[in-house]
PDB file of C-alpha atoms in Angstrom:
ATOM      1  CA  UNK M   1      70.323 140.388 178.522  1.00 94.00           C
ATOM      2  CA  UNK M   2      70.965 138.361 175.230  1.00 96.00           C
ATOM      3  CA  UNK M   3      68.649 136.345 173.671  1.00 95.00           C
ATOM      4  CA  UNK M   4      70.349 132.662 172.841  1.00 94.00           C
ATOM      5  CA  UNK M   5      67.774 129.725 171.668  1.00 87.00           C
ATOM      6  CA  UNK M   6      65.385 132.166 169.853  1.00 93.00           C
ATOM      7  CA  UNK M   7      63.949 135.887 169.954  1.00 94.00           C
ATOM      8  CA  UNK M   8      62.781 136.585 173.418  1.00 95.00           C
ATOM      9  CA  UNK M   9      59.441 138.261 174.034  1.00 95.00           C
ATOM     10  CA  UNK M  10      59.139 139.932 177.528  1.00 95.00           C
ATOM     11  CA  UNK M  11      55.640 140.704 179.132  1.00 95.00           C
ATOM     12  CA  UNK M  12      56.216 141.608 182.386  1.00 95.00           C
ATOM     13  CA  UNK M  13      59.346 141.889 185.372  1.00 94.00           C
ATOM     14  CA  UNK M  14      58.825 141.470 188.703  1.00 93.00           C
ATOM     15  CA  UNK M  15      61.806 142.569 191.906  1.00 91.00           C
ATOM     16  CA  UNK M  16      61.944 143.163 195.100  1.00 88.00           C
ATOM     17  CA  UNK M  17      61.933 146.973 196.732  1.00 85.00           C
ATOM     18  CA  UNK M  18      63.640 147.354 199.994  1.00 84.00           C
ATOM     19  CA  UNK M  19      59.780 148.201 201.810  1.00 84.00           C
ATOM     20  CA  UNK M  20      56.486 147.625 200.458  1.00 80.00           C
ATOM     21  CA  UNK M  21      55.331 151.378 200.630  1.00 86.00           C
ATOM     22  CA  UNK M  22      53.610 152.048 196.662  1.00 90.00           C
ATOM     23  CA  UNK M  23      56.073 153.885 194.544  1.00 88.00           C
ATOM     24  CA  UNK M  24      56.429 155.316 190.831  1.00 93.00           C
ATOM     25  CA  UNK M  25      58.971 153.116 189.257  1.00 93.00           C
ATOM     26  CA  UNK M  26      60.342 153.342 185.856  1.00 93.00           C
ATOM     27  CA  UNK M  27      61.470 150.902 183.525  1.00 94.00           C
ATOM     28  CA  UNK M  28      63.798 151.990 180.214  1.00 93.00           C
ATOM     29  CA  UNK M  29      64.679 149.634 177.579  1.00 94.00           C
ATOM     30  CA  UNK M  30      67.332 149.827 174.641  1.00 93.00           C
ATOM     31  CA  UNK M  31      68.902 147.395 172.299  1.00 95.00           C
ATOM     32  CA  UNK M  32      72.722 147.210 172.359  1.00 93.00           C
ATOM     33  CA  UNK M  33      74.418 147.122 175.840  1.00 91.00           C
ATOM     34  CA  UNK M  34      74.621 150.468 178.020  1.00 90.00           C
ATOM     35  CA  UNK M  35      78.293 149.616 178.121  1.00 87.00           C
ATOM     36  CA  UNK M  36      78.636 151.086 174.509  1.00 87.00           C
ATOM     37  CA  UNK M  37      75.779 153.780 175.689  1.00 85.00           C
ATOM     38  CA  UNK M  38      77.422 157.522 175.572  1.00 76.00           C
ATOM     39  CA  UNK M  39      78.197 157.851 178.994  1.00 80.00           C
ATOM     40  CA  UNK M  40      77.980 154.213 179.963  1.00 82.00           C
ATOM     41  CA  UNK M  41      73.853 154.354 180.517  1.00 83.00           C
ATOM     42  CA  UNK M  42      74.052 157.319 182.814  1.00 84.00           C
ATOM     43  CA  UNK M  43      73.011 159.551 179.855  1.00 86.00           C
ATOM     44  CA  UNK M  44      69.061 159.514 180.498  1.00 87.00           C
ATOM     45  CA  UNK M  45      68.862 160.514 176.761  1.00 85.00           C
ATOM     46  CA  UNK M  46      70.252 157.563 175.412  1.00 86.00           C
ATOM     47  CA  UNK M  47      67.307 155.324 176.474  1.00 91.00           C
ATOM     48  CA  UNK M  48      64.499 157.319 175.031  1.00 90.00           C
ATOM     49  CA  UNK M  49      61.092 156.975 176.916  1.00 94.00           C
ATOM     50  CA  UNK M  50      60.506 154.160 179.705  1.00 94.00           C
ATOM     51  CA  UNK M  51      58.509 151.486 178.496  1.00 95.00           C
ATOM     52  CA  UNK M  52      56.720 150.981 181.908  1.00 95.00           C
ATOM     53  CA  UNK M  53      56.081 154.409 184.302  1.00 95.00           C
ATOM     54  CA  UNK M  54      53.581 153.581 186.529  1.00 95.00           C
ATOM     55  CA  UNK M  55      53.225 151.649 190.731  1.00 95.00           C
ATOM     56  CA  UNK M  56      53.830 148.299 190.058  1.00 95.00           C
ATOM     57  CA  UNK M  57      51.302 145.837 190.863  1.00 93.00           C
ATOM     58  CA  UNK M  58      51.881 143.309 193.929  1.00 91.00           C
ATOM     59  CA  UNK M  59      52.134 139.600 193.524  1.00 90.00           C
ATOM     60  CA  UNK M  60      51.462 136.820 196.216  1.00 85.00           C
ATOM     61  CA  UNK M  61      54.879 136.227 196.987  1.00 86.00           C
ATOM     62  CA  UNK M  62      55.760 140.401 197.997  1.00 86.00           C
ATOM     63  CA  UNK M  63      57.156 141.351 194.724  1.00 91.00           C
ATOM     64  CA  UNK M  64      56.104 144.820 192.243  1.00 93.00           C
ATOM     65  CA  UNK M  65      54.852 143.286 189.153  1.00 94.00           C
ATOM     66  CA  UNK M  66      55.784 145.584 186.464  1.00 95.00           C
ATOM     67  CA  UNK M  67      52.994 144.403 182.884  1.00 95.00           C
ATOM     68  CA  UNK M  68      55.347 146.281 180.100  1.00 94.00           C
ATOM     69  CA  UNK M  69      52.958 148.887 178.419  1.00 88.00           C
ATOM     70  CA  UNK M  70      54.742 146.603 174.724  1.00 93.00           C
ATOM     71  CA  UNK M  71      56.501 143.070 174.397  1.00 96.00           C
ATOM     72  CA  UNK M  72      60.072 144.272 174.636  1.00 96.00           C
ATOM     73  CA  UNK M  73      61.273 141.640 171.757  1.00 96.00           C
ATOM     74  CA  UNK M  74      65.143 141.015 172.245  1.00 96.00           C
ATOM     75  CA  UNK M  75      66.136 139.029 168.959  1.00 96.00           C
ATOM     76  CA  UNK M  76      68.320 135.461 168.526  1.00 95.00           C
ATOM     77  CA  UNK M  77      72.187 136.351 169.613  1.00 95.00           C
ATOM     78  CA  UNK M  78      71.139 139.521 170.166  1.00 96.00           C
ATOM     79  CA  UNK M  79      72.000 142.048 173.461  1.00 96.00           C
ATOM     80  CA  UNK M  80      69.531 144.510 175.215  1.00 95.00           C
ATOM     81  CA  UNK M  81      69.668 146.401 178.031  1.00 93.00           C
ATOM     82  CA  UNK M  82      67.197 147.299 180.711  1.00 93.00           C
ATOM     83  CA  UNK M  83      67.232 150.004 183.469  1.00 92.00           C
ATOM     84  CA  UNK M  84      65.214 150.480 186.805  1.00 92.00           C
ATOM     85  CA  UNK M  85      64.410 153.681 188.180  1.00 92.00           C
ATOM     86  CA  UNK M  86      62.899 154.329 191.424  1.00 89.00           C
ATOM     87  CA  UNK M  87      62.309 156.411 194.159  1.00 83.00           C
ATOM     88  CA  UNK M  88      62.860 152.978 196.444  1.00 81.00           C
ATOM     89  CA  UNK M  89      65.380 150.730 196.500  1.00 84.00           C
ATOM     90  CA  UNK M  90      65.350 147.856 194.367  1.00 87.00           C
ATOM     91  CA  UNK M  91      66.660 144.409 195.936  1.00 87.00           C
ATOM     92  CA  UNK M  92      69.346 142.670 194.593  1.00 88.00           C
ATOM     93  CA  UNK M  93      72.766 140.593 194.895  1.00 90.00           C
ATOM     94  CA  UNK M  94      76.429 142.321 194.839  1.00 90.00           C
ATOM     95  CA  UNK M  95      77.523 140.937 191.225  1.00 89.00           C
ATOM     96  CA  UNK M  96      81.560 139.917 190.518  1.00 91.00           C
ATOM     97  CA  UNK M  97      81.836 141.953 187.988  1.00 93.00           C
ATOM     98  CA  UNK M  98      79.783 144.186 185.980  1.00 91.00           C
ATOM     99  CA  UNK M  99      78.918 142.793 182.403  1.00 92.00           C
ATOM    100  CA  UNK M 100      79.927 139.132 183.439  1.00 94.00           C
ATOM    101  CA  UNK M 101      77.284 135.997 182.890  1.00 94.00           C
ATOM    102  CA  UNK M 102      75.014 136.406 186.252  1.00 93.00           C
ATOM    103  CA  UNK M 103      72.670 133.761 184.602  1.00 93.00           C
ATOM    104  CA  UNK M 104      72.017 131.516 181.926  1.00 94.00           C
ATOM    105  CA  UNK M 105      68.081 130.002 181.669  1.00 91.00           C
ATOM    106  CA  UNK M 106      69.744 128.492 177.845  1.00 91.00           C
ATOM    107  CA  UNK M 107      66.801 130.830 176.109  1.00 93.00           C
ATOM    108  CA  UNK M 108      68.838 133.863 177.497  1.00 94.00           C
ATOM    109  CA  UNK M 109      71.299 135.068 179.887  1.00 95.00           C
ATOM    110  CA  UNK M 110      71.381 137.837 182.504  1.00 94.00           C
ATOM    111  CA  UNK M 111      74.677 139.913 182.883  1.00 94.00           C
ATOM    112  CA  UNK M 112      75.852 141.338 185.736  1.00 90.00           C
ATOM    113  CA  UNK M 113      74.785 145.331 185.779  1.00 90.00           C
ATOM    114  CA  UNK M 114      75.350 148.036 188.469  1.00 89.00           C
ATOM    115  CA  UNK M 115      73.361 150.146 191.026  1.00 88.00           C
ATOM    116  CA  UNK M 116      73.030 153.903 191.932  1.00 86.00           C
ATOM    117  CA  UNK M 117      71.433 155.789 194.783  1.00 83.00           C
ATOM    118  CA  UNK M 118      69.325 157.650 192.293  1.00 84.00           C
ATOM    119  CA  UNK M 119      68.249 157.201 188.064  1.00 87.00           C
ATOM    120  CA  UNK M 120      71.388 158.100 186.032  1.00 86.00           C
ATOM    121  CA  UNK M 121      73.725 158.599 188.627  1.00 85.00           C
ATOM    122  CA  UNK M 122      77.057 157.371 189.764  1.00 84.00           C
ATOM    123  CA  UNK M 123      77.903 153.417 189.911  1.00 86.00           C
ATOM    124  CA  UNK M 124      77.559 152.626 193.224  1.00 88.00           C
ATOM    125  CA  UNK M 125      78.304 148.742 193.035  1.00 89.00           C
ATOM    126  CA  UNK M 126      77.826 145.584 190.830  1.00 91.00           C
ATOM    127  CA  UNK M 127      74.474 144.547 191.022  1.00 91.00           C
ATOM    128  CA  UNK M 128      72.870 141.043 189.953  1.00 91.00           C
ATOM    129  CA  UNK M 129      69.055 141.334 189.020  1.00 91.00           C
ATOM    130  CA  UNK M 130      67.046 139.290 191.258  1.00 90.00           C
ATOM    131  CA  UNK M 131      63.160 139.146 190.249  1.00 90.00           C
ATOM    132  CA  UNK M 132      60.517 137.046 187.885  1.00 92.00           C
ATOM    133  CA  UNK M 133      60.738 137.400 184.269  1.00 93.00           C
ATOM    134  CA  UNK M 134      57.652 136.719 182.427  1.00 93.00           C
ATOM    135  CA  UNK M 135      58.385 135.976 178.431  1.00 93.00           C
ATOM    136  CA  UNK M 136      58.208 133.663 175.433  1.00 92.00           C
ATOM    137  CA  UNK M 137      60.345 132.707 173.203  1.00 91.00           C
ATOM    138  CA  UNK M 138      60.179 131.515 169.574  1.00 75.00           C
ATOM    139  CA  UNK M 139      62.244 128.720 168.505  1.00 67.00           C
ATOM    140  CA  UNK M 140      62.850 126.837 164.944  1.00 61.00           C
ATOM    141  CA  UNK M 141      62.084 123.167 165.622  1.00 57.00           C
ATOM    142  CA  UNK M 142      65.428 121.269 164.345  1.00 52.00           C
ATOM    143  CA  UNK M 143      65.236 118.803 161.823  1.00 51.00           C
ATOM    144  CA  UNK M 144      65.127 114.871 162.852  1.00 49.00           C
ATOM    145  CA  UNK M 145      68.025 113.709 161.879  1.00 48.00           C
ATOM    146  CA  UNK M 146      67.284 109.757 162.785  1.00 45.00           C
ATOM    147  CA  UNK M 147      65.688 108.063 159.814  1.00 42.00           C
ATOM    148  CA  UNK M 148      63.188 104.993 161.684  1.00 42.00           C
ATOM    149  CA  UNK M 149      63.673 101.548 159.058  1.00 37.00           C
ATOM    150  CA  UNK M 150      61.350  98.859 158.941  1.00 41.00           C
ATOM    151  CA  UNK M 151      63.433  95.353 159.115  1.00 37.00           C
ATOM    152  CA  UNK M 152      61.663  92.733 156.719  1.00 40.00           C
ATOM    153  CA  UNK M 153      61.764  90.447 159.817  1.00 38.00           C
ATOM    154  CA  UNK M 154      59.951  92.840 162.051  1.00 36.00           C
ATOM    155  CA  UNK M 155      56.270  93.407 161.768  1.00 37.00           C
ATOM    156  CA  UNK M 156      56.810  96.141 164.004  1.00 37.00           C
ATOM    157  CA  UNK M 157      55.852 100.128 163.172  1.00 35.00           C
ATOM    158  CA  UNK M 158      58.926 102.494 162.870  1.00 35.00           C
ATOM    159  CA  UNK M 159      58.956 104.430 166.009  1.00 35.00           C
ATOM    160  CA  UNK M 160      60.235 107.623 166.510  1.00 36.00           C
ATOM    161  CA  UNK M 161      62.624 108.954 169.029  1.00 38.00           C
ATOM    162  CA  UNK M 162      60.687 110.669 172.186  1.00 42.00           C
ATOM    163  CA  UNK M 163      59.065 113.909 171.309  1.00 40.00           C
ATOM    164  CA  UNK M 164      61.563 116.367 172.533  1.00 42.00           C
ATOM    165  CA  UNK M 165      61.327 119.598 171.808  1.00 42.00           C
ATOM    166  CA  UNK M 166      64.986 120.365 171.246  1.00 39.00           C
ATOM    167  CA  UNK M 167      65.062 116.995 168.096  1.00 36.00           C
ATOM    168  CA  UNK M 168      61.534 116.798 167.217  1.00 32.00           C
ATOM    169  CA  UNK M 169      59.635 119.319 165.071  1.00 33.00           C
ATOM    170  CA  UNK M 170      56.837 119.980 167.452  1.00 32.00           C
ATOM    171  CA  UNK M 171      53.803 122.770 167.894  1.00 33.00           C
ATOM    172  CA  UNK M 172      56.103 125.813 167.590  1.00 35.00           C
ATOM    173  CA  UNK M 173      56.411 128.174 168.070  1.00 36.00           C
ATOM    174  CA  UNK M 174      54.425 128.613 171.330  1.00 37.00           C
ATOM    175  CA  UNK M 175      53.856 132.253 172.588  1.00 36.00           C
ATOM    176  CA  UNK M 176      53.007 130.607 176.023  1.00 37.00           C
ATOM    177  CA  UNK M 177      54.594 133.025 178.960  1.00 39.00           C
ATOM    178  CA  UNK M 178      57.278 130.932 180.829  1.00 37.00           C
ATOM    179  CA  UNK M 179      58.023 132.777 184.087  1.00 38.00           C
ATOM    180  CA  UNK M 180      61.587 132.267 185.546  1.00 38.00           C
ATOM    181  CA  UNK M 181      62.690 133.230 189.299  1.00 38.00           C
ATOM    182  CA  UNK M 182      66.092 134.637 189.386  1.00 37.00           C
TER     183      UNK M 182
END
């Protein structure tokens, strides 16, 4: 993942397992892409700890709700990476090439990763995520640029162009969870 518009603040991921039987899943977390990982990410010493170990929760529409024990914070322009690890099969959709643009919501984008039978074993394909992402995001409210003028023939108030919060300085930053279905 890299963070675009602003830091990114995740809370909690959500996916799909191939059956709905309970099962210990963990989640591992590192800045820096696993591409540049010793060993490509297969090194299960490179990510340190998981940062979720635990059986998911279950949400209304049949996914495992993972609520990250921390806010993983990904900052502006910045790349992370994120691993699954399971004794099930996660669901997900056969990528076009691993570490190509899989999705772009504008406040980050998802790259195309890879799957194995088992935790920090060989690539078996290309693998897009496909789950809920639960985060918040920080942004700097840009400046206004358009100056309003008052004509001496109008009688009119200056108005301002539509509150917007990509021109208009606004209430942010908002730490209000946006959750995004990819």
């Amino acid at each position: 993942m890299q963070a675009e518009e602003g830091d990114v603040y995740i809370e909690k991921i959500s996916f799909k397992t191939k059956d709905d039987k309970d099962t210990v899943v963990q989640v591992y977390f590192r800045h820096g892409s696993y591409e540049n990982f010793q060993g490509e990410g297969m090194d299960s010493a490179d990510w340190g700890p998981p940062v979720y170990s635990g059986i998911p929760g279950r949400t209304s529409d049949g996914m495992r709700e993972t609520v990250l024990d921390e806010v993983l914070t990904i900052p502006k322009g910045q790349v992370a990476s994120i691993y699954f690890v399971g004794k099930k099969e996660f669901m997900y959709e056969e990528g076009e090439k691993e570490f190509a643009t899989a999705y772009d919501t504008r406040d980050f984008k998802i790259f195309t990763g890879h799957s194995t039978k088992k935790g920090f074993e060989k690539k078996l394909k290309d693998a897009d995520f496909v789950g809920d992402i639960t985060y918040y995001t920080y942004r700097v409210a840009t400046k206004v640029t358009s100056t309003p003028s008052l004509s001496p023939s109008s009688s009119k108030l200056p108005t301002l162009p539509p509150n917007d919060d990509s021109t208009s300085p606004s209430m942010l930053p908002s730490n209000r969870p946006i959750l995004i279905s990819i």
